[in-house]
Amino acid sequence: IELISKEIIENAIAPKSSKLSGPEYAQLTDLLVAKDNELNETLKLAAEQAQINKKLDVLKAEVERQDQDINHLQKQLKEAEQILSTAIYQANQKLQSIARANRRPVSSEELIKFAHRISASNAICAPLTWQQGDPRRPYPTDIEMRLGLLGRMSDPINGHLLAQQNSMSDLHRPGHPGEIPASQQNQFAWHPSGEMHISVGQGTVPMDTRNHKQENDDVEAMSTDSR
């Protein structure tokens, strides 16, 4: 187009003797019009391509958004799979526990008796009326701590030396395994008054068994009532 336009302009300013003839000038004019139409078609096609490019950009953004949604859903599915796997494992464990319970059933009367024994002795919680200084549970009480292994081990006579003597006597003592030593056989003794005394060191300490007897009576009474 540029060359044709330059040729037409030069022909217009040229002297009459150098100008192109009419048919040649008309041919240049027709060629310029054809090139202009071709340029307009190209511009129109470029505009269409620009619109298509915009649509492609929109579709690309939509694809990226869909990819993010898919990744999010995939993550949720993985979490759901893990939760379901855990639930299935726990359900299988529960079914196995139920099967074991069905193979070894326990009667309700035994459970009630055992519950009465626990509740009567306050083995898992203190009584509702328990206060500071109450000899009942929560155990261990002071006397039980003193009569226990830790309390006797704190005594240098009955602790370190006694432990060494017992270990040496267990190694060299004749008799059958599991036989109770004579020193431990006489550790507990009953007196005519009905009290039980326990030997600690060189002396004896009385133990009050009235509470235990009362608790046992309560257990028997509740067990009888449950029947």
mmCIF file with all atom_site columns, C-alpha atoms in Angstrom:
data_model
loop_
_atom_site.group_PDB
_atom_site.id
_atom_site.type_symbol
_atom_site.label_atom_id
_atom_site.label_alt_id
_atom_site.label_comp_id
_atom_site.label_asym_id
_atom_site.label_entity_id
_atom_site.label_seq_id
_atom_site.pdbx_PDB_ins_code
_atom_site.Cartn_x
_atom_site.Cartn_y
_atom_site.Cartn_z
_atom_site.occupancy
_atom_site.B_iso_or_equiv
_atom_site.pdbx_formal_charge
_atom_site.auth_seq_id
_atom_site.auth_comp_id
_atom_site.auth_asym_id
_atom_site.auth_atom_id
_atom_site.pdbx_PDB_model_num
ATOM 1   C CA . ILE A 1 1   ? 0.000   0.000   0.000   1.00 0.00 ? 1   ILE A CA 1
ATOM 2   C CA . GLU A 1 2   ? 2.857   2.351   0.877   1.00 0.00 ? 2   GLU A CA 1
ATOM 3   C CA . LEU A 1 3   ? 4.569   1.792   -2.466  1.00 0.00 ? 3   LEU A CA 1
ATOM 4   C CA . ILE A 1 4   ? 1.353   2.253   -4.434  1.00 0.00 ? 4   ILE A CA 1
ATOM 5   C CA . SER A 1 5   ? 0.535   5.442   -2.564  1.00 0.00 ? 5   SER A CA 1
ATOM 6   C CA . LYS A 1 6   ? 4.060   6.780   -3.190  1.00 0.00 ? 6   LYS A CA 1
ATOM 7   C CA . GLU A 1 7   ? 3.753   5.991   -6.895  1.00 0.00 ? 7   GLU A CA 1
ATOM 8   C CA . ILE A 1 8   ? 0.422   7.779   -7.177  1.00 0.00 ? 8   ILE A CA 1
ATOM 9   C CA . ILE A 1 9   ? 1.729   10.857  -5.324  1.00 0.00 ? 9   ILE A CA 1
ATOM 10  C CA . GLU A 1 10  ? 4.863   11.039  -7.471  1.00 0.00 ? 10  GLU A CA 1
ATOM 11  C CA . ASN A 1 11  ? 2.730   10.705  -10.582 1.00 0.00 ? 11  ASN A CA 1
ATOM 12  C CA . ALA A 1 12  ? 0.526   13.575  -9.421  1.00 0.00 ? 12  ALA A CA 1
ATOM 13  C CA . ILE A 1 13  ? 3.453   16.015  -8.915  1.00 0.00 ? 13  ILE A CA 1
ATOM 14  C CA . ALA A 1 14  ? 5.436   14.874  -11.948 1.00 0.00 ? 14  ALA A CA 1
ATOM 15  C CA . PRO A 1 15  ? 5.496   16.910  -15.160 1.00 0.00 ? 15  PRO A CA 1
ATOM 16  C CA . LYS A 1 16  ? 2.891   16.120  -17.740 1.00 0.00 ? 16  LYS A CA 1
ATOM 17  C CA . SER A 1 17  ? 5.426   14.430  -19.981 1.00 0.00 ? 17  SER A CA 1
ATOM 18  C CA . SER A 1 18  ? 6.442   12.037  -17.179 1.00 0.00 ? 18  SER A CA 1
ATOM 19  C CA . LYS A 1 19  ? 2.959   11.181  -15.935 1.00 0.00 ? 19  LYS A CA 1
ATOM 20  C CA . LEU A 1 20  ? 1.461   7.765   -16.353 1.00 0.00 ? 20  LEU A CA 1
ATOM 21  C CA . SER A 1 21  ? -1.195  7.123   -18.877 1.00 0.00 ? 21  SER A CA 1
ATOM 22  C CA . GLY A 1 22  ? -4.832  6.843   -17.897 1.00 0.00 ? 22  GLY A CA 1
ATOM 23  C CA . PRO A 1 23  ? -5.045  3.027   -17.940 1.00 0.00 ? 23  PRO A CA 1
ATOM 24  C CA . GLU A 1 24  ? -1.889  2.681   -15.829 1.00 0.00 ? 24  GLU A CA 1
ATOM 25  C CA . TYR A 1 25  ? -3.105  5.247   -13.300 1.00 0.00 ? 25  TYR A CA 1
ATOM 26  C CA . ALA A 1 26  ? -6.482  3.497   -13.090 1.00 0.00 ? 26  ALA A CA 1
ATOM 27  C CA . GLN A 1 27  ? -4.697  0.205   -12.533 1.00 0.00 ? 27  GLN A CA 1
ATOM 28  C CA . LEU A 1 28  ? -2.709  1.710   -9.641  1.00 0.00 ? 28  LEU A CA 1
ATOM 29  C CA . THR A 1 29  ? -5.892  3.136   -8.165  1.00 0.00 ? 29  THR A CA 1
ATOM 30  C CA . ASP A 1 30  ? -7.678  -0.227  -8.362  1.00 0.00 ? 30  ASP A CA 1
ATOM 31  C CA . LEU A 1 31  ? -4.664  -1.936  -6.779  1.00 0.00 ? 31  LEU A CA 1
ATOM 32  C CA . LEU A 1 32  ? -4.681  0.599   -3.930  1.00 0.00 ? 32  LEU A CA 1
ATOM 33  C CA . VAL A 1 33  ? -8.403  0.017   -3.321  1.00 0.00 ? 33  VAL A CA 1
ATOM 34  C CA . ALA A 1 34  ? -7.865  -3.754  -3.331  1.00 0.00 ? 34  ALA A CA 1
ATOM 35  C CA . LYS A 1 35  ? -5.038  -3.453  -0.822  1.00 0.00 ? 35  LYS A CA 1
ATOM 36  C CA . ASP A 1 36  ? -7.211  -1.214  1.371   1.00 0.00 ? 36  ASP A CA 1
ATOM 37  C CA . ASN A 1 37  ? -10.003 -3.787  1.342   1.00 0.00 ? 37  ASN A CA 1
ATOM 38  C CA . GLU A 1 38  ? -7.502  -6.494  2.179   1.00 0.00 ? 38  GLU A CA 1
ATOM 39  C CA . LEU A 1 39  ? -6.199  -4.396  5.088   1.00 0.00 ? 39  LEU A CA 1
ATOM 40  C CA . ASN A 1 40  ? -9.722  -3.870  6.403   1.00 0.00 ? 40  ASN A CA 1
ATOM 41  C CA . GLU A 1 41  ? -10.365 -7.613  6.258   1.00 0.00 ? 41  GLU A CA 1
ATOM 42  C CA . THR A 1 42  ? -7.123  -8.224  8.139   1.00 0.00 ? 42  THR A CA 1
ATOM 43  C CA . LEU A 1 43  ? -8.093  -5.673  10.826  1.00 0.00 ? 43  LEU A CA 1
ATOM 44  C CA . LYS A 1 44  ? -11.500 -7.283  11.148  1.00 0.00 ? 44  LYS A CA 1
ATOM 45  C CA . LEU A 1 45  ? -9.862  -10.692 11.536  1.00 0.00 ? 45  LEU A CA 1
ATOM 46  C CA . ALA A 1 46  ? -7.482  -9.259  14.134  1.00 0.00 ? 46  ALA A CA 1
ATOM 47  C CA . ALA A 1 47  ? -10.445 -7.918  16.127  1.00 0.00 ? 47  ALA A CA 1
ATOM 48  C CA . GLU A 1 48  ? -12.060 -11.341 16.038  1.00 0.00 ? 48  GLU A CA 1
ATOM 49  C CA . GLN A 1 49  ? -8.804  -12.924 17.162  1.00 0.00 ? 49  GLN A CA 1
ATOM 50  C CA . ALA A 1 50  ? -8.617  -10.418 20.030  1.00 0.00 ? 50  ALA A CA 1
ATOM 51  C CA . GLN A 1 51  ? -12.109 -11.411 21.166  1.00 0.00 ? 51  GLN A CA 1
ATOM 52  C CA . ILE A 1 52  ? -11.129 -15.053 20.968  1.00 0.00 ? 52  ILE A CA 1
ATOM 53  C CA . ASN A 1 53  ? -8.006  -14.308 22.992  1.00 0.00 ? 53  ASN A CA 1
ATOM 54  C CA . LYS A 1 54  ? -10.132 -12.632 25.672  1.00 0.00 ? 54  LYS A CA 1
ATOM 55  C CA . LYS A 1 55  ? -12.361 -15.699 25.792  1.00 0.00 ? 55  LYS A CA 1
ATOM 56  C CA . LEU A 1 56  ? -9.272  -17.876 26.111  1.00 0.00 ? 56  LEU A CA 1
ATOM 57  C CA . ASP A 1 57  ? -8.063  -15.786 29.059  1.00 0.00 ? 57  ASP A CA 1
ATOM 58  C CA . VAL A 1 58  ? -11.458 -16.136 30.744  1.00 0.00 ? 58  VAL A CA 1
ATOM 59  C CA . LEU A 1 59  ? -11.453 -19.884 30.141  1.00 0.00 ? 59  LEU A CA 1
ATOM 60  C CA . LYS A 1 60  ? -7.903  -20.158 31.471  1.00 0.00 ? 60  LYS A CA 1
ATOM 61  C CA . ALA A 1 61  ? -8.896  -18.366 34.685  1.00 0.00 ? 61  ALA A CA 1
ATOM 62  C CA . GLU A 1 62  ? -11.919 -20.657 34.998  1.00 0.00 ? 62  GLU A CA 1
ATOM 63  C CA . VAL A 1 63  ? -9.710  -23.705 34.521  1.00 0.00 ? 63  VAL A CA 1
ATOM 64  C CA . GLU A 1 64  ? -7.361  -22.509 37.261  1.00 0.00 ? 64  GLU A CA 1
ATOM 65  C CA . ARG A 1 65  ? -10.309 -21.954 39.593  1.00 0.00 ? 65  ARG A CA 1
ATOM 66  C CA . GLN A 1 66  ? -11.649 -25.413 38.808  1.00 0.00 ? 66  GLN A CA 1
ATOM 67  C CA . ASP A 1 67  ? -8.206  -26.874 39.483  1.00 0.00 ? 67  ASP A CA 1
ATOM 68  C CA . GLN A 1 68  ? -8.150  -25.212 42.898  1.00 0.00 ? 68  GLN A CA 1
ATOM 69  C CA . ASP A 1 69  ? -11.627 -26.585 43.648  1.00 0.00 ? 69  ASP A CA 1
ATOM 70  C CA . ILE A 1 70  ? -10.535 -30.051 42.540  1.00 0.00 ? 70  ILE A CA 1
ATOM 71  C CA . ASN A 1 71  ? -7.433  -29.904 44.738  1.00 0.00 ? 71  ASN A CA 1
ATOM 72  C CA . HIS A 1 72  ? -9.557  -28.765 47.684  1.00 0.00 ? 72  HIS A CA 1
ATOM 73  C CA . LEU A 1 73  ? -12.041 -31.580 47.104  1.00 0.00 ? 73  LEU A CA 1
ATOM 74  C CA . GLN A 1 74  ? -9.196  -34.060 46.770  1.00 0.00 ? 74  GLN A CA 1
ATOM 75  C CA . LYS A 1 75  ? -7.813  -32.929 50.133  1.00 0.00 ? 75  LYS A CA 1
ATOM 76  C CA . GLN A 1 76  ? -11.247 -33.292 51.729  1.00 0.00 ? 76  GLN A CA 1
ATOM 77  C CA . LEU A 1 77  ? -11.620 -36.757 50.215  1.00 0.00 ? 77  LEU A CA 1
ATOM 78  C CA . LYS A 1 78  ? -8.255  -37.773 51.653  1.00 0.00 ? 78  LYS A CA 1
ATOM 79  C CA . GLU A 1 79  ? -9.320  -36.548 55.092  1.00 0.00 ? 79  GLU A CA 1
ATOM 80  C CA . ALA A 1 80  ? -12.651 -38.357 54.755  1.00 0.00 ? 80  ALA A CA 1
ATOM 81  C CA . GLU A 1 81  ? -10.821 -41.516 53.721  1.00 0.00 ? 81  GLU A CA 1
ATOM 82  C CA . GLN A 1 82  ? -8.609  -41.299 56.801  1.00 0.00 ? 82  GLN A CA 1
ATOM 83  C CA . ILE A 1 83  ? -11.619 -40.705 59.060  1.00 0.00 ? 83  ILE A CA 1
ATOM 84  C CA . LEU A 1 84  ? -13.475 -43.631 57.504  1.00 0.00 ? 84  LEU A CA 1
ATOM 85  C CA . SER A 1 85  ? -10.441 -45.878 57.888  1.00 0.00 ? 85  SER A CA 1
ATOM 86  C CA . THR A 1 86  ? -10.185 -44.950 61.563  1.00 0.00 ? 86  THR A CA 1
ATOM 87  C CA . ALA A 1 87  ? -13.919 -45.492 62.047  1.00 0.00 ? 87  ALA A CA 1
ATOM 88  C CA . ILE A 1 88  ? -13.778 -48.882 60.330  1.00 0.00 ? 88  ILE A CA 1
ATOM 89  C CA . TYR A 1 89  ? -10.811 -49.927 62.464  1.00 0.00 ? 89  TYR A CA 1
ATOM 90  C CA . GLN A 1 90  ? -12.583 -48.841 65.655  1.00 0.00 ? 90  GLN A CA 1
ATOM 91  C CA . ALA A 1 91  ? -15.758 -50.604 64.521  1.00 0.00 ? 91  ALA A CA 1
ATOM 92  C CA . ASN A 1 92  ? -13.818 -53.813 63.914  1.00 0.00 ? 92  ASN A CA 1
ATOM 93  C CA . GLN A 1 93  ? -12.242 -53.520 67.357  1.00 0.00 ? 93  GLN A CA 1
ATOM 94  C CA . LYS A 1 94  ? -15.697 -52.981 68.851  1.00 0.00 ? 94  LYS A CA 1
ATOM 95  C CA . LEU A 1 95  ? -17.091 -55.991 67.003  1.00 0.00 ? 95  LEU A CA 1
ATOM 96  C CA . GLN A 1 96  ? -14.225 -58.129 68.256  1.00 0.00 ? 96  GLN A CA 1
ATOM 97  C CA . SER A 1 97  ? -14.854 -56.883 71.792  1.00 0.00 ? 97  SER A CA 1
ATOM 98  C CA . ILE A 1 98  ? -18.556 -57.711 71.443  1.00 0.00 ? 98  ILE A CA 1
ATOM 99  C CA . ALA A 1 99  ? -17.693 -61.175 70.129  1.00 0.00 ? 99  ALA A CA 1
ATOM 100 C CA . ARG A 1 100 ? -15.365 -61.789 73.086  1.00 0.00 ? 100 ARG A CA 1
ATOM 101 C CA . ALA A 1 101 ? -18.058 -60.569 75.460  1.00 0.00 ? 101 ALA A CA 1
ATOM 102 C CA . ASN A 1 102 ? -20.602 -62.897 73.865  1.00 0.00 ? 102 ASN A CA 1
ATOM 103 C CA . ARG A 1 103 ? -18.221 -65.840 74.201  1.00 0.00 ? 103 ARG A CA 1
ATOM 104 C CA . ARG A 1 104 ? -17.714 -65.112 77.916  1.00 0.00 ? 104 ARG A CA 1
ATOM 105 C CA . PRO A 1 105 ? -20.945 -63.596 79.206  1.00 0.00 ? 105 PRO A CA 1
ATOM 106 C CA . VAL A 1 106 ? -21.256 -62.299 82.771  1.00 0.00 ? 106 VAL A CA 1
ATOM 107 C CA . SER A 1 107 ? -24.561 -62.457 84.597  1.00 0.00 ? 107 SER A CA 1
ATOM 108 C CA . SER A 1 108 ? -26.152 -59.245 85.785  1.00 0.00 ? 108 SER A CA 1
ATOM 109 C CA . GLU A 1 109 ? -26.314 -60.574 89.351  1.00 0.00 ? 109 GLU A CA 1
ATOM 110 C CA . GLU A 1 110 ? -22.534 -60.919 89.452  1.00 0.00 ? 110 GLU A CA 1
ATOM 111 C CA . LEU A 1 111 ? -22.137 -57.384 88.146  1.00 0.00 ? 111 LEU A CA 1
ATOM 112 C CA . ILE A 1 112 ? -24.560 -56.061 90.759  1.00 0.00 ? 112 ILE A CA 1
ATOM 113 C CA . LYS A 1 113 ? -22.734 -57.901 93.536  1.00 0.00 ? 113 LYS A CA 1
ATOM 114 C CA . PHE A 1 114 ? -19.396 -56.565 92.337  1.00 0.00 ? 114 PHE A CA 1
ATOM 115 C CA . ALA A 1 115 ? -20.817 -53.047 92.084  1.00 0.00 ? 115 ALA A CA 1
ATOM 116 C CA . HIS A 1 116 ? -22.156 -53.323 95.637  1.00 0.00 ? 116 HIS A CA 1
ATOM 117 C CA . ARG A 1 117 ? -18.748 -54.423 96.859  1.00 0.00 ? 117 ARG A CA 1
ATOM 118 C CA . ILE A 1 118 ? -17.063 -51.464 95.191  1.00 0.00 ? 118 ILE A CA 1
ATOM 119 C CA . SER A 1 119 ? -19.620 -48.905 96.341  1.00 0.00 ? 119 SER A CA 1
ATOM 120 C CA . ALA A 1 120 ? -19.793 -50.258 99.893  1.00 0.00 ? 120 ALA A CA 1
ATOM 121 C CA . SER A 1 121 ? -16.043 -50.018 100.434 1.00 0.00 ? 121 SER A CA 1
ATOM 122 C CA . ASN A 1 122 ? -15.699 -46.671 98.611  1.00 0.00 ? 122 ASN A CA 1
ATOM 123 C CA . ALA A 1 123 ? -12.898 -48.192 96.555  1.00 0.00 ? 123 ALA A CA 1
ATOM 124 C CA . ILE A 1 124 ? -13.126 -45.684 93.719  1.00 0.00 ? 124 ILE A CA 1
ATOM 125 C CA . CYS A 1 125 ? -14.333 -42.511 95.433  1.00 0.00 ? 125 CYS A CA 1
ATOM 126 C CA . ALA A 1 126 ? -14.668 -41.053 98.906  1.00 0.00 ? 126 ALA A CA 1
ATOM 127 C CA . PRO A 1 127 ? -18.043 -40.993 100.701 1.00 0.00 ? 127 PRO A CA 1
ATOM 128 C CA . LEU A 1 128 ? -20.191 -37.937 100.093 1.00 0.00 ? 128 LEU A CA 1
ATOM 129 C CA . THR A 1 129 ? -19.911 -36.980 103.782 1.00 0.00 ? 129 THR A CA 1
ATOM 130 C CA . TRP A 1 130 ? -16.123 -37.419 103.891 1.00 0.00 ? 130 TRP A CA 1
ATOM 131 C CA . GLN A 1 131 ? -14.214 -34.672 105.717 1.00 0.00 ? 131 GLN A CA 1
ATOM 132 C CA . GLN A 1 132 ? -10.671 -34.068 106.834 1.00 0.00 ? 132 GLN A CA 1
ATOM 133 C CA . GLY A 1 133 ? -9.770  -36.568 109.546 1.00 0.00 ? 133 GLY A CA 1
ATOM 134 C CA . ASP A 1 134 ? -12.384 -39.133 108.511 1.00 0.00 ? 134 ASP A CA 1
ATOM 135 C CA . PRO A 1 135 ? -10.821 -42.626 108.982 1.00 0.00 ? 135 PRO A CA 1
ATOM 136 C CA . ARG A 1 136 ? -12.761 -44.003 106.031 1.00 0.00 ? 136 ARG A CA 1
ATOM 137 C CA . ARG A 1 137 ? -11.556 -43.846 102.468 1.00 0.00 ? 137 ARG A CA 1
ATOM 138 C CA . PRO A 1 138 ? -9.910  -42.286 100.472 1.00 0.00 ? 138 PRO A CA 1
ATOM 139 C CA . TYR A 1 139 ? -7.119  -44.728 101.204 1.00 0.00 ? 139 TYR A CA 1
ATOM 140 C CA . PRO A 1 140 ? -4.329  -45.173 102.090 1.00 0.00 ? 140 PRO A CA 1
ATOM 141 C CA . THR A 1 141 ? -4.708  -43.943 105.647 1.00 0.00 ? 141 THR A CA 1
ATOM 142 C CA . ASP A 1 142 ? -1.800  -43.021 107.870 1.00 0.00 ? 142 ASP A CA 1
ATOM 143 C CA . ILE A 1 143 ? -1.752  -46.375 109.667 1.00 0.00 ? 143 ILE A CA 1
ATOM 144 C CA . GLU A 1 144 ? -1.776  -48.214 106.344 1.00 0.00 ? 144 GLU A CA 1
ATOM 145 C CA . MET A 1 145 ? 1.123   -46.132 105.085 1.00 0.00 ? 145 MET A CA 1
ATOM 146 C CA . ARG A 1 146 ? 3.088   -46.960 108.253 1.00 0.00 ? 146 ARG A CA 1
ATOM 147 C CA . LEU A 1 147 ? 2.305   -50.665 107.944 1.00 0.00 ? 147 LEU A CA 1
ATOM 148 C CA . GLY A 1 148 ? 3.117   -50.760 104.241 1.00 0.00 ? 148 GLY A CA 1
ATOM 149 C CA . LEU A 1 149 ? 6.365   -51.698 102.559 1.00 0.00 ? 149 LEU A CA 1
ATOM 150 C CA . LEU A 1 150 ? 7.529   -48.105 102.160 1.00 0.00 ? 150 LEU A CA 1
ATOM 151 C CA . GLY A 1 151 ? 6.862   -47.347 105.811 1.00 0.00 ? 151 GLY A CA 1
ATOM 152 C CA . ARG A 1 152 ? 8.826   -50.372 106.978 1.00 0.00 ? 152 ARG A CA 1
ATOM 153 C CA . MET A 1 153 ? 11.647  -49.687 104.540 1.00 0.00 ? 153 MET A CA 1
ATOM 154 C CA . SER A 1 154 ? 12.173  -46.253 106.132 1.00 0.00 ? 154 SER A CA 1
ATOM 155 C CA . ASP A 1 155 ? 13.104  -47.982 109.414 1.00 0.00 ? 155 ASP A CA 1
ATOM 156 C CA . PRO A 1 156 ? 16.882  -48.662 109.382 1.00 0.00 ? 156 PRO A CA 1
ATOM 157 C CA . ILE A 1 157 ? 16.404  -51.847 111.413 1.00 0.00 ? 157 ILE A CA 1
ATOM 158 C CA . ASN A 1 158 ? 13.395  -53.229 109.598 1.00 0.00 ? 158 ASN A CA 1
ATOM 159 C CA . GLY A 1 159 ? 14.326  -51.641 106.286 1.00 0.00 ? 159 GLY A CA 1
ATOM 160 C CA . HIS A 1 160 ? 17.785  -51.987 104.820 1.00 0.00 ? 160 HIS A CA 1
ATOM 161 C CA . LEU A 1 161 ? 19.090  -54.636 107.191 1.00 0.00 ? 161 LEU A CA 1
ATOM 162 C CA . LEU A 1 162 ? 15.847  -56.598 107.168 1.00 0.00 ? 162 LEU A CA 1
ATOM 163 C CA . ALA A 1 163 ? 15.753  -56.539 103.373 1.00 0.00 ? 163 ALA A CA 1
ATOM 164 C CA . GLN A 1 164 ? 19.310  -57.872 103.214 1.00 0.00 ? 164 GLN A CA 1
ATOM 165 C CA . GLN A 1 165 ? 18.569  -60.585 105.769 1.00 0.00 ? 165 GLN A CA 1
ATOM 166 C CA . ASN A 1 166 ? 15.410  -61.621 103.968 1.00 0.00 ? 166 ASN A CA 1
ATOM 167 C CA . SER A 1 167 ? 17.189  -61.749 100.606 1.00 0.00 ? 167 SER A CA 1
ATOM 168 C CA . MET A 1 168 ? 20.017  -63.845 102.057 1.00 0.00 ? 168 MET A CA 1
ATOM 169 C CA . SER A 1 169 ? 17.626  -66.109 103.936 1.00 0.00 ? 169 SER A CA 1
ATOM 170 C CA . ASP A 1 170 ? 15.551  -66.615 100.779 1.00 0.00 ? 170 ASP A CA 1
ATOM 171 C CA . LEU A 1 171 ? 18.660  -67.807 98.963  1.00 0.00 ? 171 LEU A CA 1
ATOM 172 C CA . HIS A 1 172 ? 19.794  -70.256 101.681 1.00 0.00 ? 172 HIS A CA 1
ATOM 173 C CA . ARG A 1 173 ? 16.472  -71.151 103.304 1.00 0.00 ? 173 ARG A CA 1
ATOM 174 C CA . PRO A 1 174 ? 15.480  -74.813 102.786 1.00 0.00 ? 174 PRO A CA 1
ATOM 175 C CA . GLY A 1 175 ? 11.984  -75.658 101.780 1.00 0.00 ? 175 GLY A CA 1
ATOM 176 C CA . HIS A 1 176 ? 9.708   -75.358 98.818  1.00 0.00 ? 176 HIS A CA 1
ATOM 177 C CA . PRO A 1 177 ? 9.509   -72.197 96.706  1.00 0.00 ? 177 PRO A CA 1
ATOM 178 C CA . GLY A 1 178 ? 6.680   -69.925 97.742  1.00 0.00 ? 178 GLY A CA 1
ATOM 179 C CA . GLU A 1 179 ? 6.714   -71.123 101.395 1.00 0.00 ? 179 GLU A CA 1
ATOM 180 C CA . ILE A 1 180 ? 5.937   -68.305 103.840 1.00 0.00 ? 180 ILE A CA 1
ATOM 181 C CA . PRO A 1 181 ? 8.825   -67.557 106.200 1.00 0.00 ? 181 PRO A CA 1
ATOM 182 C CA . ALA A 1 182 ? 8.276   -68.075 109.885 1.00 0.00 ? 182 ALA A CA 1
ATOM 183 C CA . SER A 1 183 ? 9.001   -64.405 110.578 1.00 0.00 ? 183 SER A CA 1
ATOM 184 C CA . GLN A 1 184 ? 6.123   -63.447 108.294 1.00 0.00 ? 184 GLN A CA 1
ATOM 185 C CA . GLN A 1 185 ? 3.811   -66.159 109.584 1.00 0.00 ? 185 GLN A CA 1
ATOM 186 C CA . ASN A 1 186 ? 3.843   -64.599 113.034 1.00 0.00 ? 186 ASN A CA 1
ATOM 187 C CA . GLN A 1 187 ? 3.546   -61.049 111.724 1.00 0.00 ? 187 GLN A CA 1
ATOM 188 C CA . PHE A 1 188 ? -0.242  -61.008 112.305 1.00 0.00 ? 188 PHE A CA 1
ATOM 189 C CA . ALA A 1 189 ? -1.706  -62.258 115.603 1.00 0.00 ? 189 ALA A CA 1
ATOM 190 C CA . TRP A 1 190 ? -5.202  -62.342 117.068 1.00 0.00 ? 190 TRP A CA 1
ATOM 191 C CA . HIS A 1 191 ? -5.742  -61.404 120.707 1.00 0.00 ? 191 HIS A CA 1
ATOM 192 C CA . PRO A 1 192 ? -8.553  -62.742 122.915 1.00 0.00 ? 192 PRO A CA 1
ATOM 193 C CA . SER A 1 193 ? -10.243 -59.345 122.793 1.00 0.00 ? 193 SER A CA 1
ATOM 194 C CA . GLY A 1 194 ? -10.936 -59.873 119.093 1.00 0.00 ? 194 GLY A CA 1
ATOM 195 C CA . GLU A 1 195 ? -8.381  -57.324 117.836 1.00 0.00 ? 195 GLU A CA 1
ATOM 196 C CA . MET A 1 196 ? -5.750  -58.189 115.286 1.00 0.00 ? 196 MET A CA 1
ATOM 197 C CA . HIS A 1 197 ? -2.201  -57.027 116.008 1.00 0.00 ? 197 HIS A CA 1
ATOM 198 C CA . ILE A 1 198 ? 0.629   -56.735 113.512 1.00 0.00 ? 198 ILE A CA 1
ATOM 199 C CA . SER A 1 199 ? 4.283   -57.012 114.456 1.00 0.00 ? 199 SER A CA 1
ATOM 200 C CA . VAL A 1 200 ? 6.363   -53.957 113.522 1.00 0.00 ? 200 VAL A CA 1
ATOM 201 C CA . GLY A 1 201 ? 9.974   -54.087 114.608 1.00 0.00 ? 201 GLY A CA 1
ATOM 202 C CA . GLN A 1 202 ? 10.099  -55.227 118.228 1.00 0.00 ? 202 GLN A CA 1
ATOM 203 C CA . GLY A 1 203 ? 6.490   -54.296 119.090 1.00 0.00 ? 203 GLY A CA 1
ATOM 204 C CA . THR A 1 204 ? 2.936   -54.810 117.914 1.00 0.00 ? 204 THR A CA 1
ATOM 205 C CA . VAL A 1 205 ? 0.363   -52.375 116.571 1.00 0.00 ? 205 VAL A CA 1
ATOM 206 C CA . PRO A 1 206 ? -3.389  -53.041 116.951 1.00 0.00 ? 206 PRO A CA 1
ATOM 207 C CA . MET A 1 207 ? -5.501  -52.882 113.813 1.00 0.00 ? 207 MET A CA 1
ATOM 208 C CA . ASP A 1 208 ? -9.132  -51.821 113.937 1.00 0.00 ? 208 ASP A CA 1
ATOM 209 C CA . THR A 1 209 ? -11.173 -54.362 111.990 1.00 0.00 ? 209 THR A CA 1
ATOM 210 C CA . ARG A 1 210 ? -14.579 -53.081 112.988 1.00 0.00 ? 210 ARG A CA 1
ATOM 211 C CA . ASN A 1 211 ? -14.908 -50.873 109.943 1.00 0.00 ? 211 ASN A CA 1
ATOM 212 C CA . HIS A 1 212 ? -14.026 -53.762 107.624 1.00 0.00 ? 212 HIS A CA 1
ATOM 213 C CA . LYS A 1 213 ? -16.528 -56.012 109.392 1.00 0.00 ? 213 LYS A CA 1
ATOM 214 C CA . GLN A 1 214 ? -19.209 -53.357 109.072 1.00 0.00 ? 214 GLN A CA 1
ATOM 215 C CA . GLU A 1 215 ? -18.407 -52.899 105.384 1.00 0.00 ? 215 GLU A CA 1
ATOM 216 C CA . ASN A 1 216 ? -18.642 -56.642 104.787 1.00 0.00 ? 216 ASN A CA 1
ATOM 217 C CA . ASP A 1 217 ? -22.014 -56.724 106.574 1.00 0.00 ? 217 ASP A CA 1
ATOM 218 C CA . ASP A 1 218 ? -23.204 -53.859 104.375 1.00 0.00 ? 218 ASP A CA 1
ATOM 219 C CA . VAL A 1 219 ? -22.063 -55.710 101.267 1.00 0.00 ? 219 VAL A CA 1
ATOM 220 C CA . GLU A 1 220 ? -23.885 -58.861 102.307 1.00 0.00 ? 220 GLU A CA 1
ATOM 221 C CA . ALA A 1 221 ? -27.024 -56.886 103.102 1.00 0.00 ? 221 ALA A CA 1
ATOM 222 C CA . MET A 1 222 ? -27.011 -55.102 99.756  1.00 0.00 ? 222 MET A CA 1
ATOM 223 C CA . SER A 1 223 ? -26.303 -58.328 97.905  1.00 0.00 ? 223 SER A CA 1
ATOM 224 C CA . THR A 1 224 ? -29.285 -59.931 99.684  1.00 0.00 ? 224 THR A CA 1
ATOM 225 C CA . ASP A 1 225 ? -31.492 -56.977 98.765  1.00 0.00 ? 225 ASP A CA 1
ATOM 226 C CA . SER A 1 226 ? -30.444 -57.167 95.101  1.00 0.00 ? 226 SER A CA 1
ATOM 227 C CA . ARG A 1 227 ? -31.615 -60.757 94.924  1.00 0.00 ? 227 ARG A CA 1
#
